[in-house]
GROMACS .gro file of C-alpha atoms in nm:
model
  240
    1GLN     CA    1   9.577   7.933  13.027
    2PHE     CA    2   9.779   8.052  12.732
    3ALA     CA    3  10.042   8.318  12.668
    4LEU     CA    4   9.943   8.632  12.485
    5ASN     CA    5  10.177   8.770  12.223
    6ASP     CA    6  10.273   9.112  12.353
    7SER     CA    7  10.518   9.196  12.074
    8GLN     CA    8  10.455   9.520  11.888
    9ASN     CA    9  10.295   9.502  11.546
   10ALA     CA   10  10.546   9.592  11.273
   11PRO     CA   11  10.610   9.538  10.901
   12ALA     CA   12  10.781   9.213  10.805
   13ARG     CA   13  11.158   9.232  10.796
   14PHE     CA   14  11.357   9.151  10.485
   15ASP     CA   15  11.721   9.130  10.384
   16THR     CA   16  11.804   9.465  10.227
   17ALA     CA   17  12.127   9.316  10.086
   18SER     CA   18  11.947   9.035   9.903
   19ALA     CA   19  12.058   8.976   9.545
   20GLU     CA   20  11.689   8.985   9.445
   21ILE     CA   21  11.674   9.356   9.532
   22LYS     CA   22  11.808   9.555   9.241
   23PRO     CA   23  11.976   9.897   9.270
   24LEU     CA   24  11.774  10.210   9.208
   25GLU     CA   25  11.856  10.461   8.938
   26THR     CA   26  11.812  10.819   9.058
   27TYR     CA   27  11.807  11.140   8.858
   28MET     CA   28  11.663  11.491   8.859
   29GLU     CA   29  11.420  11.612   8.593
   30SER     CA   30  11.412  11.983   8.512
   31ARG     CA   31  11.597  12.048   8.841
   32ARG     CA   32  11.262  11.993   9.017
   33PHE     CA   33  11.147  11.631   9.002
   34LEU     CA   34  11.345  11.356   9.175
   35HIS     CA   35  11.311  11.008   9.022
   36ALA     CA   36  11.409  10.678   9.185
   37GLU     CA   37  11.337  10.368   8.982
   38ASN     CA   38  11.420  10.017   8.869
   39ASP     CA   39  11.217   9.732   8.715
   40ALA     CA   40  11.021   9.682   9.040
   41VAL     CA   41  10.924  10.036   9.135
   42ARG     CA   42  10.918  10.390   8.998
   43ALA     CA   43  10.881  10.684   9.236
   44LYS     CA   44  10.876  11.056   9.161
   45PHE     CA   45  10.893  11.353   9.402
   46ASP     CA   46  10.821  11.719   9.339
   47THR     CA   47  11.091  11.905   9.530
   48SER     CA   48  10.892  12.231   9.514
   49THR     CA   49  10.606  12.083   9.720
   50GLY     CA   50  10.781  11.797   9.898
   51ARG     CA   51  10.512  11.556   9.773
   52LEU     CA   52  10.543  11.206   9.634
   53THR     CA   53  10.359  11.263   9.306
   54SER     CA   54  10.392  10.928   9.133
   55LEU     CA   55  10.438  10.568   9.243
   56ARG     CA   56  10.430  10.288   8.989
   57TYR     CA   57  10.449   9.911   9.024
   58GLY     CA   58  10.462   9.709   8.702
   59GLY     CA   59  10.379  10.023   8.508
   60ARG     CA   60  10.059  10.086   8.705
   61GLU     CA   61  10.006  10.417   8.883
   62ILE     CA   62   9.915  10.393   9.252
   63ILE     CA   63   9.872  10.764   9.328
   64HIS     CA   64   9.583  10.964   9.184
   65GLY     CA   65   9.611  11.325   9.075
   66MET     CA   66   9.980  11.345   9.177
   67GLU     CA   67   9.868  11.378   9.542
   68GLY     CA   68  10.081  11.148   9.753
   69PRO     CA   69  10.096  11.177  10.133
   70GLY     CA   70  10.021  11.534  10.243
   71PHE     CA   71   9.936  11.712  10.567
   72ASN     CA   72   9.574  11.687  10.682
   73TRP     CA   73   9.437  11.860  10.991
   74TYR     CA   74   9.066  11.902  10.914
   75ARG     CA   75   8.764  11.716  11.045
   76SER     CA   76   8.420  11.850  11.127
   77ILE     CA   77   8.134  11.671  11.305
   78ASN     CA   78   7.802  11.788  11.444
   79ASN     CA   79   7.927  11.833  11.801
   80ASP     CA   80   8.260  11.986  11.697
   81THR     CA   81   8.203  12.192  11.385
   82ARG     CA   82   8.500  12.350  11.211
   83ASP     CA   83   8.534  12.589  10.920
   84TRP     CA   84   8.773  12.483  10.646
   85THR     CA   85   9.075  12.710  10.614
   86ASP     CA   86   9.314  12.706  10.321
   87THR     CA   87   9.642  12.557  10.440
   88PRO     CA   88   9.960  12.686  10.274
   89ILE     CA   89  10.247  12.437  10.300
   90GLU     CA   90  10.601  12.571  10.285
   91VAL     CA   91  10.892  12.343  10.202
   92LYS     CA   92  11.169  12.417  10.450
   93ASP     CA   93  11.410  12.151  10.329
   94PHE     CA   94  11.425  11.861  10.083
   95THR     CA   95  11.712  11.613  10.096
   96TYR     CA   96  11.782  11.263   9.973
   97ILE     CA   97  12.057  11.008  10.030
   98LEU     CA   98  12.119  10.698   9.821
   99SER     CA   99  12.251  10.400  10.018
  100PRO     CA  100  12.610  10.287   9.939
  101ASP     CA  101  12.483   9.976   9.756
  102GLY     CA  102  12.221  10.180   9.568
  103LYS     CA  103  11.939   9.950   9.681
  104SER     CA  104  11.750  10.213   9.880
  105ILE     CA  105  11.705  10.588   9.894
  106LYS     CA  106  11.599  10.802  10.189
  107VAL     CA  107  11.403  11.117  10.104
  108THR     CA  108  11.338  11.367  10.385
  109THR     CA  109  11.099  11.660  10.351
  110ALA     CA  110  11.077  11.929  10.619
  111LEU     CA  111  10.757  12.131  10.584
  112GLU     CA  112  10.550  12.390  10.768
  113ALA     CA  113  10.172  12.419  10.746
  114THR     CA  114   9.989  12.742  10.829
  115ILE     CA  115   9.630  12.715  10.957
  116GLY     CA  116   9.511  13.064  11.041
  117SER     CA  117   9.755  13.190  11.304
  118ALA     CA  118   9.881  12.839  11.389
  119LYS     CA  119  10.191  12.688  11.233
  120VAL     CA  120  10.263  12.315  11.228
  121PRO     CA  121  10.619  12.214  11.138
  122HIS     CA  122  10.629  11.852  11.026
  123THR     CA  123  10.867  11.610  10.863
  124VAL     CA  124  10.789  11.322  10.629
  125GLU     CA  125  11.066  11.073  10.563
  126TYR     CA  126  11.047  10.810  10.290
  127THR     CA  127  11.280  10.512  10.254
  128ILE     CA  128  11.227  10.344   9.919
  129TYR     CA  129  11.378   9.998   9.871
  130GLY     CA  130  11.462   9.834   9.541
  131ASN     CA  131  11.197   9.565   9.596
  132GLY     CA  132  10.921   9.829   9.602
  133ILE     CA  133  10.865   9.845   9.977
  134ILE     CA  134  10.843  10.198  10.116
  135ASP     CA  135  10.881  10.303  10.480
  136ILE     CA  136  10.711  10.632  10.568
  137ASP     CA  137  10.779  10.809  10.896
  138ALA     CA  138  10.590  11.130  10.975
  139SER     CA  139  10.631  11.357  11.279
  140PHE     CA  140  10.435  11.671  11.372
  141THR     CA  141  10.526  11.945  11.621
  142PRO     CA  142  10.221  12.171  11.665
  143SER     CA  143  10.219  12.455  11.915
  144GLU     CA  144  10.031  12.397  12.240
  145HIS     CA  145   9.768  12.651  12.134
  146SER     CA  146   9.701  12.513  11.786
  147ASN     CA  147   9.387  12.314  11.894
  148LEU     CA  148   9.370  12.104  11.579
  149PRO     CA  149   9.136  11.804  11.561
  150ARG     CA  150   9.369  11.592  11.349
  151LEU     CA  151   9.736  11.548  11.261
  152ALA     CA  152   9.754  11.308  10.972
  153LEU     CA  153   9.862  11.232  10.617
  154GLN     CA  154   9.612  11.214  10.332
  155THR     CA  155   9.677  11.041   9.999
  156LEU     CA  156   9.468  11.016   9.685
  157LEU     CA  157   9.489  10.661   9.548
  158ASN     CA  158   9.399  10.495   9.220
  159PRO     CA  159   9.014  10.489   9.212
  160GLU     CA  160   9.022  10.125   9.104
  161PHE     CA  161   9.133  10.025   9.457
  162GLU     CA  162   8.773   9.984   9.570
  163ASN     CA  163   8.814   9.679   9.796
  164ILE     CA  164   8.937   9.714  10.155
  165GLU     CA  165   9.047   9.450  10.404
  166TRP     CA  166   9.181   9.539  10.748
  167TYR     CA  167   9.277   9.383  11.078
  168GLY     CA  168   9.161   9.621  11.345
  169ARG     CA  169   8.840   9.749  11.499
  170GLY     CA  170   8.517   9.711  11.306
  171PRO     CA  171   8.305   9.640  11.126
  172MET     CA  172   8.123   9.966  11.197
  173GLU     CA  173   8.264  10.319  11.202
  174ASN     CA  174   8.465  10.383  11.518
  175TYR     CA  175   8.694  10.644  11.673
  176GLN     CA  176   8.934  10.667  11.966
  177ASP     CA  177   8.660  10.809  12.188
  178ARG     CA  178   8.393  10.570  12.056
  179LYS     CA  179   8.531  10.224  11.990
  180ASN     CA  180   8.444   9.990  12.277
  181ALA     CA  181   8.162   9.823  12.081
  182ALA     CA  182   8.387   9.770  11.778
  183ASN     CA  183   8.579   9.447  11.829
  184VAL     CA  184   8.925   9.384  11.688
  185GLY     CA  185   8.900   9.142  11.397
  186LEU     CA  186   8.952   9.082  11.026
  187TYR     CA  187   8.704   9.277  10.815
  188LYS     CA  188   8.628   9.342  10.450
  189SER     CA  189   8.437   9.624  10.286
  190THR     CA  190   8.445   9.857   9.989
  191VAL     CA  191   8.533  10.223   9.972
  192ASN     CA  192   8.175  10.296   9.869
  193ASP     CA  193   8.036  10.115  10.174
  194MET     CA  194   8.264  10.304  10.414
  195ARG     CA  195   8.034  10.603  10.366
  196GLU     CA  196   7.790  10.693  10.646
  197HIS     CA  197   7.455  10.845  10.548
  198TYR     CA  198   7.439  11.129  10.797
  199VAL     CA  199   7.171  11.396  10.764
  200ARG     CA  200   7.445  11.659  10.762
  201ALA     CA  201   7.765  11.599  10.569
  202GLN     CA  202   8.058  11.557  10.809
  203SER     CA  203   8.376  11.360  10.869
  204MET     CA  204   8.298  10.988  10.869
  205GLY     CA  205   8.413  10.633  10.809
  206GLY     CA  206   8.696  10.606  11.062
  207ARG     CA  207   8.848  10.275  11.174
  208THR     CA  208   9.088  10.255  11.470
  209ASP     CA  209   9.361  10.032  11.614
  210VAL     CA  210   9.442   9.886  11.272
  211ARG     CA  211   9.736   9.647  11.243
  212TRP     CA  212   9.732   9.632  10.863
  213LEU     CA  213   9.508   9.710  10.568
  214THR     CA  214   9.497   9.641  10.197
  215LEU     CA  215   9.332   9.837   9.916
  216THR     CA  216   9.291   9.639   9.595
  217ASP     CA  217   9.111   9.632   9.263
  218ASN     CA  218   8.873   9.355   9.157
  219ASN     CA  219   9.170   9.142   9.046
  220GLY     CA  220   9.334   9.158   9.388
  221ALA     CA  221   9.612   9.394   9.282
  222GLY     CA  222   9.686   9.694   9.502
  223ILE     CA  223   9.879   9.799   9.810
  224ARG     CA  224   9.925   9.684  10.169
  225ILE     CA  225   9.992   9.922  10.459
  226THR     CA  226  10.146   9.787  10.780
  227PRO     CA  227  10.227  10.032  11.059
  228VAL     CA  228  10.458  10.003  11.355
  229GLY     CA  229  10.199   9.956  11.628
  230THR     CA  230   9.855  10.060  11.502
  231ILE     CA  231   9.702  10.335  11.291
  232ASP     CA  232   9.358  10.487  11.236
  233PHE     CA  233   9.236  10.527  10.879
  234THR     CA  234   8.952  10.647  10.664
  235ALA     CA  235   8.901  10.546  10.299
  236LEU     CA  236   8.636  10.739  10.109
  237HIS     CA  237   8.554  10.870   9.765
  238TYR     CA  238   8.538  11.218   9.918
  239THR     CA  239   8.776  11.443  10.110
  240ASP     CA  240   8.667  11.605  10.436
   0.00000   0.00000   0.00000
């Protein structure tokens, strides 16, 4: 017999007061773009859209096409087909607070998505630390009649991040209602190989119950995502 670790998965803790974490410089550009930066990280928000539009580490851009985390509701599969509907996003509020020591900044965006007659208020909160770590907390409050297949965030990343490693269910495609045959383990793949060759184009490539994942280039440089608990993710060269 042996004891199982029942503690919840979570990002590693660090000392936010450490002398190694340098203060962030913050400023507004053209009364629209919020910058927070130091030698370790450079982040830029568009206050008119509420989006994180640029994230740089060591001078290298992580986000592609200025499309950081944004609301995503759409998926369509053969037995649950959906028609794509343009989704206006209205910024209800945009606020930010710099910590007293200047070593972190909390950016809160309150938004509302409109999908046909349904409205989905949602909030995305970013806490950016001077060592480059970013906490992202998203919450969605759809109406009971919205009947949406997905409530998620979608980000376009640097196309050079072709290599994926994750600790979760795999190696094959799996979903919350179809995952029993996909064991939890450590898996590696590429973004290109996450594609499924269905006869009809549809949503694909999902992986569930993921404790962490990395997306890197061929030199091993990239990003690591660690949720509180688990997440589901898809990484593809195509949007739904």
